[in-house]
Coordinates of C-alpha atoms in Angstrom, one line a residue:
X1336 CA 120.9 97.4 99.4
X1337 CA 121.1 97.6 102.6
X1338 CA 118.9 100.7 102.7
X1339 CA 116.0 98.1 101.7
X1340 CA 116.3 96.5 104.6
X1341 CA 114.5 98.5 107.2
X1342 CA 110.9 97.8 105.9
X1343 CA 111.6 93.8 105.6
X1344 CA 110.6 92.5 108.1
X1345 CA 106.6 92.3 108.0
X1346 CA 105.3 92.1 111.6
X1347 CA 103.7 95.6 111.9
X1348 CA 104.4 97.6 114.7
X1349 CA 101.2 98.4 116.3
X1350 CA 98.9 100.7 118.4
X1351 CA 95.8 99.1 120.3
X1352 CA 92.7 100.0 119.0
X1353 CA 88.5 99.3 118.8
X1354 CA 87.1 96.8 116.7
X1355 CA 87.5 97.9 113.1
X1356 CA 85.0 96.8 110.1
X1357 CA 87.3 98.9 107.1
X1358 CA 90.8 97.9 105.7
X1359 CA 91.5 101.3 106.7
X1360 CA 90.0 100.9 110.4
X1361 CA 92.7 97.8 110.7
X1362 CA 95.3 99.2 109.6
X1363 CA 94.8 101.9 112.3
X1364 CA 94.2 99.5 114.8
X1365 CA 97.4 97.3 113.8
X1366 CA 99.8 100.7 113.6
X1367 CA 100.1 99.8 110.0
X1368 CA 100.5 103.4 109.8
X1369 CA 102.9 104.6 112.2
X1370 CA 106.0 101.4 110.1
X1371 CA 104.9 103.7 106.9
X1372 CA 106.2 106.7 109.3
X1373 CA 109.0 104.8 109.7
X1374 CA 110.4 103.9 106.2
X1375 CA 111.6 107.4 105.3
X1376 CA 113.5 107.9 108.0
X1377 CA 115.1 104.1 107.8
X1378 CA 115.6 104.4 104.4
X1379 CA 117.9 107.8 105.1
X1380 CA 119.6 106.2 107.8
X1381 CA 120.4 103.3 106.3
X1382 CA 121.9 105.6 103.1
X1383 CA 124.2 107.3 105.4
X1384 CA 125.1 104.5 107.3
X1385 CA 126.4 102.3 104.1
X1386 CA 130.2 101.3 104.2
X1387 CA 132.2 104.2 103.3
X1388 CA 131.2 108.1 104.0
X1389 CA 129.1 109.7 101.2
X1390 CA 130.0 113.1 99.6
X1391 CA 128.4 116.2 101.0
X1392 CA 127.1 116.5 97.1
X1393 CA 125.5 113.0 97.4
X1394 CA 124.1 113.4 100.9
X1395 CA 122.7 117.2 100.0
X1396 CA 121.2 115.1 97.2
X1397 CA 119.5 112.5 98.9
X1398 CA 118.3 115.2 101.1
X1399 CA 116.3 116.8 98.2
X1400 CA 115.3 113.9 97.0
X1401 CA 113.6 112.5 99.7
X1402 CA 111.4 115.3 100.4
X1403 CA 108.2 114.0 99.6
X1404 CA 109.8 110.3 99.4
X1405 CA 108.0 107.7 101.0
X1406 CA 105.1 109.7 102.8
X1407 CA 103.0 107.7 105.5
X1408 CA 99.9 109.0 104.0
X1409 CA 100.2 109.1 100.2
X1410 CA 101.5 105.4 100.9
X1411 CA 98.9 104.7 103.3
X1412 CA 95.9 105.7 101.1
X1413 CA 97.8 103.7 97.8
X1414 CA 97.8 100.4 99.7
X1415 CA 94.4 100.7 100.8
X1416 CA 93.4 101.6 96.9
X1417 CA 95.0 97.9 96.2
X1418 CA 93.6 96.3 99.3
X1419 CA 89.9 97.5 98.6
X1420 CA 87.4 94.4 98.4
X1421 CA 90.8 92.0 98.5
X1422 CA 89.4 90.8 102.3
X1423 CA 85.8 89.3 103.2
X1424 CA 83.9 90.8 105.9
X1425 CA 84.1 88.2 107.7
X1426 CA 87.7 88.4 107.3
X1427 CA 87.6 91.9 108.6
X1428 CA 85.9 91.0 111.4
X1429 CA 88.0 88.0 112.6
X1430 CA 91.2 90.5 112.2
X1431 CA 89.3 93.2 114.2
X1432 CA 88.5 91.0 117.3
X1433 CA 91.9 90.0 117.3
X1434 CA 93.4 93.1 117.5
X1435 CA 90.6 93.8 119.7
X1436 CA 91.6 90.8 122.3
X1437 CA 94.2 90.8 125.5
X1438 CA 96.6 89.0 123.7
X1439 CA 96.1 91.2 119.9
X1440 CA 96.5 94.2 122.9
X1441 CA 99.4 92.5 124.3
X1442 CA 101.3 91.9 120.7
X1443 CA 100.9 95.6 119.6
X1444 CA 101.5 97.2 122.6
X1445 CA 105.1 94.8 122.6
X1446 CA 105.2 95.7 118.6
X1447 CA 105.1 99.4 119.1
X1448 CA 107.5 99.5 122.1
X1449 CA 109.9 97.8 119.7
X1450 CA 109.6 100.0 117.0
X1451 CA 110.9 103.3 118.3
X1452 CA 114.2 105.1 117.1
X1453 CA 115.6 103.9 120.7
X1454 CA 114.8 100.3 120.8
X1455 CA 116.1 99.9 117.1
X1456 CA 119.6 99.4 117.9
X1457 CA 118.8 97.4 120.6
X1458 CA 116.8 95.3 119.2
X1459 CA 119.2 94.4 116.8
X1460 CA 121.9 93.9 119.2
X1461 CA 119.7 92.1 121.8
X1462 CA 117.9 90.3 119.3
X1463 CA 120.8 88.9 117.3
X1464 CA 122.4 87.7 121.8
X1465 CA 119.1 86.4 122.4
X1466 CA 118.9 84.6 119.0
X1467 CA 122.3 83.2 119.0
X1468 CA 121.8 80.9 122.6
X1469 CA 118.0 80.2 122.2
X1470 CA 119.0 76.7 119.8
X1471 CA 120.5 75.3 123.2
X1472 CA 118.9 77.2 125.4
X1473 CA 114.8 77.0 124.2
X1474 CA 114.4 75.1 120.8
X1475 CA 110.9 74.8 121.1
X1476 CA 111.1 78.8 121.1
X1477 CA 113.5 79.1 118.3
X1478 CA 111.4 76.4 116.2
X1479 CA 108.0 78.1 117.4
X1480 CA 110.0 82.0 116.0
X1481 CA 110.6 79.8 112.4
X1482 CA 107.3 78.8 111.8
X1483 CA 106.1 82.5 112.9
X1484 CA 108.5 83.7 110.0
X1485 CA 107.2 80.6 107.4
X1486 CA 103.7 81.7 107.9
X1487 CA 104.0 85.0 106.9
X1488 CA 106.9 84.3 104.5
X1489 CA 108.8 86.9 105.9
X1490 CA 111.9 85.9 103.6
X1491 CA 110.2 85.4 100.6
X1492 CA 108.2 88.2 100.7
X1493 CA 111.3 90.9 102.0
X1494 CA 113.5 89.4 99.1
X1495 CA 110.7 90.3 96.7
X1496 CA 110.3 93.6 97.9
X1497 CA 113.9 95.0 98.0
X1498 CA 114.6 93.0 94.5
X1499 CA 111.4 95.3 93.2
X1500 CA 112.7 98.2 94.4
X1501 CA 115.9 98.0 93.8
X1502 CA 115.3 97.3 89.9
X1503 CA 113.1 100.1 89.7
X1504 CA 115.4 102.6 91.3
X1505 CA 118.8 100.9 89.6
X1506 CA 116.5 101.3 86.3
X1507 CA 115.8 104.7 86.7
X1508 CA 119.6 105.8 87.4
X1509 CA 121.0 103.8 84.5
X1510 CA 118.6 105.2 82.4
X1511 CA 119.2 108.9 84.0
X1512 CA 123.1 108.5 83.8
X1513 CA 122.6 108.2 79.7
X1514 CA 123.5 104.1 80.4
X1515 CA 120.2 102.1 79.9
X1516 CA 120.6 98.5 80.3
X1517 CA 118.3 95.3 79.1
X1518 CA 115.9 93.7 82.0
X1519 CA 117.8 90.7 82.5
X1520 CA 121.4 92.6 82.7
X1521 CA 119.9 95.2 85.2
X1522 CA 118.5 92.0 87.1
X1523 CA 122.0 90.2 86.8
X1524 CA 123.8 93.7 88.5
X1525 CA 121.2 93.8 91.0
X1526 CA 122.1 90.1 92.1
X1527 CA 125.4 90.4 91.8
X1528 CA 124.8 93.7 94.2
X1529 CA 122.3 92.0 96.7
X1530 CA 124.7 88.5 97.3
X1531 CA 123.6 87.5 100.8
X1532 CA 120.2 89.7 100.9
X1533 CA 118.1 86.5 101.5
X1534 CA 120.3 85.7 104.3
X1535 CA 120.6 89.5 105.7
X1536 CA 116.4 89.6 105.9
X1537 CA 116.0 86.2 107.8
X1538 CA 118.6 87.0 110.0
X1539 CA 117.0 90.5 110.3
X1540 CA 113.3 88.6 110.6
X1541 CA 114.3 86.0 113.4
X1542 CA 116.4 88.6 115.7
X1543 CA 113.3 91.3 115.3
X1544 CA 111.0 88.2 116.5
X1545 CA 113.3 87.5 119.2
X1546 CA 113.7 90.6 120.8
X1547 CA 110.4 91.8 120.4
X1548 CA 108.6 89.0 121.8
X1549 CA 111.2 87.6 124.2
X1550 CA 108.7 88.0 127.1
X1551 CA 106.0 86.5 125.7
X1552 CA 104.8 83.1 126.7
X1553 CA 105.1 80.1 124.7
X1554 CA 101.2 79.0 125.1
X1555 CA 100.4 83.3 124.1
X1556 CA 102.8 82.5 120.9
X1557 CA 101.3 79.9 120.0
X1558 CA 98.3 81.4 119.8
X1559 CA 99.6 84.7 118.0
X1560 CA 100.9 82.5 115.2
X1561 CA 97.2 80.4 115.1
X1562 CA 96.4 83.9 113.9
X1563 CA 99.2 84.5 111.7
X1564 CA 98.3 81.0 109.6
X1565 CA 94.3 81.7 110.0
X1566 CA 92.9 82.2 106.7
X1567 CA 92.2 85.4 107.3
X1568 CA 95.4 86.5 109.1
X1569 CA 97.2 84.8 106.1
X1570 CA 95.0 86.5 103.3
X1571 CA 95.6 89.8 105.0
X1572 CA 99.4 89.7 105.5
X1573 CA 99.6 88.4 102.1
X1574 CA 97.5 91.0 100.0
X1575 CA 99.2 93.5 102.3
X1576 CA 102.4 93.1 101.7
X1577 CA 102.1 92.8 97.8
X1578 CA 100.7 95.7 97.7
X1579 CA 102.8 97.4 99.8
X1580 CA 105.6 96.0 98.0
X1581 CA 104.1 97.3 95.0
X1582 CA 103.4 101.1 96.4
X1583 CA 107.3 100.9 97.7
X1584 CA 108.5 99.8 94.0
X1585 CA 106.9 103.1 92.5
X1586 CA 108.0 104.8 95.3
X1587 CA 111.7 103.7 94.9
X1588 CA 111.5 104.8 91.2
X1589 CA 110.5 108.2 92.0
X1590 CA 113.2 108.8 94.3
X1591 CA 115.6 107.1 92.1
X1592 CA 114.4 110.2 89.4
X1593 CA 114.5 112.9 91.9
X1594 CA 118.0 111.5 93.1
X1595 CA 119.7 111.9 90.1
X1596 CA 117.8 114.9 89.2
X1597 CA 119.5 116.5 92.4
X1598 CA 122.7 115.3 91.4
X1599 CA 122.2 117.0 88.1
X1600 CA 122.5 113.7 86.0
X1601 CA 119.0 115.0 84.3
X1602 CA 116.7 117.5 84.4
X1603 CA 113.3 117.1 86.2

């Protein structure tokens, strides 16, 4: 499972834009756009990464399979197919002057810096040191980092996800391999698989939040996370991330087909 983790944690890495009136014109201005970039390659690393070293057969799979897997713009143009009318104008325009605003400008410029092939190793490492003394060292910080997470129920939400995606591609190979189980027995391996995956995404959610906004001042926090738990930031990160948890399900089951199809458990 650990290849669910990279898109988990929910704060979008983003680009500064002009004030948008479109779920599409947000998303551009949030760089909702360039994390959908970034799940394909994450979910290959994280593959190739996983305890133990693959077979050439098995990585020459997952190379086939994920052409086409996970593409920015079929997902990009699914999501926003769920997301139309889910949000008020009025909600659309509260989102587009903050992203418009010094501090929306400050967050995604920090956010995009943070998101690059470079800084993700770093940001794990830094974030996990930086994580790890701010208890002692800044509580109000490490409180104010929680409630950031709580508000956009970052762990709920990633749990959700990678559980969704990871019956739907389990699913798909059981049934590929000739081996079909029940719902409730492919859910009970899954489980059994993911021990520790609630854990894995906070701790993953709370380090990303460190490290990303570890310059940031407590009074220009506070007011990022007023936006966060404003009814309309809250109504947009919620509809947004069911329905991108939704487009990455089907997207899981399709590469779970073309996975096996690769490894020549079934024909295509």
């Amino acid at each position: 499972m650990a290849l669910m983790l990279y898109c988990l944690v929910p704060l979008f890495a983003g680009t500064v834009a002009a004030p948008a009136q479109t779920i599409s014109e947000i998303n551009k201005a949030n760089g909702f756009h360039e994390m959908l970039m970034g799940i394909g390659p994450g979910f290959t690393a994280a593959v190739k990464s996983a305890p133990g070293t693959p077979p050439q057969k098995v990585l020459d799979a997952l190379a086939a399979a994920m052409e086409g897997a996970f593409d920015p713009e079929k997902m990009e143009a699914a999501i926003e197919a769920r997301m139309a009318d889910r949000l008020s104008a009025k909600d659309l325009s509260e989102l587009a002057s903050f992203y418009a605003s010094p501090l929306g400008k400050q967050v995604t410029a920090l956010e995009i810096q943070a998101s690059s092939p470079q800084a993700r190793e770093a940001k794990k490492i830094e974030g996990a040191k930086i994580l790890g003394e701010l208890p002692s060292r800044d509580p109000a910080r490490f409180a104010l980092y929680r409630k950031m997470m709580d508000d956009i129920s970052a762990v709920d939400t990633g749990e959700a996800v990678a559980l969704n995606m990871g019956y739907a591609m389990l699913s798909e190979m059981l049934g590929a391999a000739g081996k079909p189980l029940p719902d409730d027995q492919v859910m009970a391996l899954l489980r059994k698989q993911t021990e520790g995956l609630r854990r894995d995404i906070d701790s993953e959610a709370m380090e990303s939040a460190a490290y990303v906004y570890r310059d940031m001042s407590m009074a220009d926090l506070k007011l990022y996370d007023a936006f966060l738990a404003s009814p309309a930031g809250s109504r947009y990160y919620d509809r947004m991330q069911v329905a991108l948890g939704a487009v990455m399900t089907d997207e899981a089951r399709s590469f779970g087909h073309r996975f096996f199809v690769a490894l020549g458990y079934r024909k295509a």
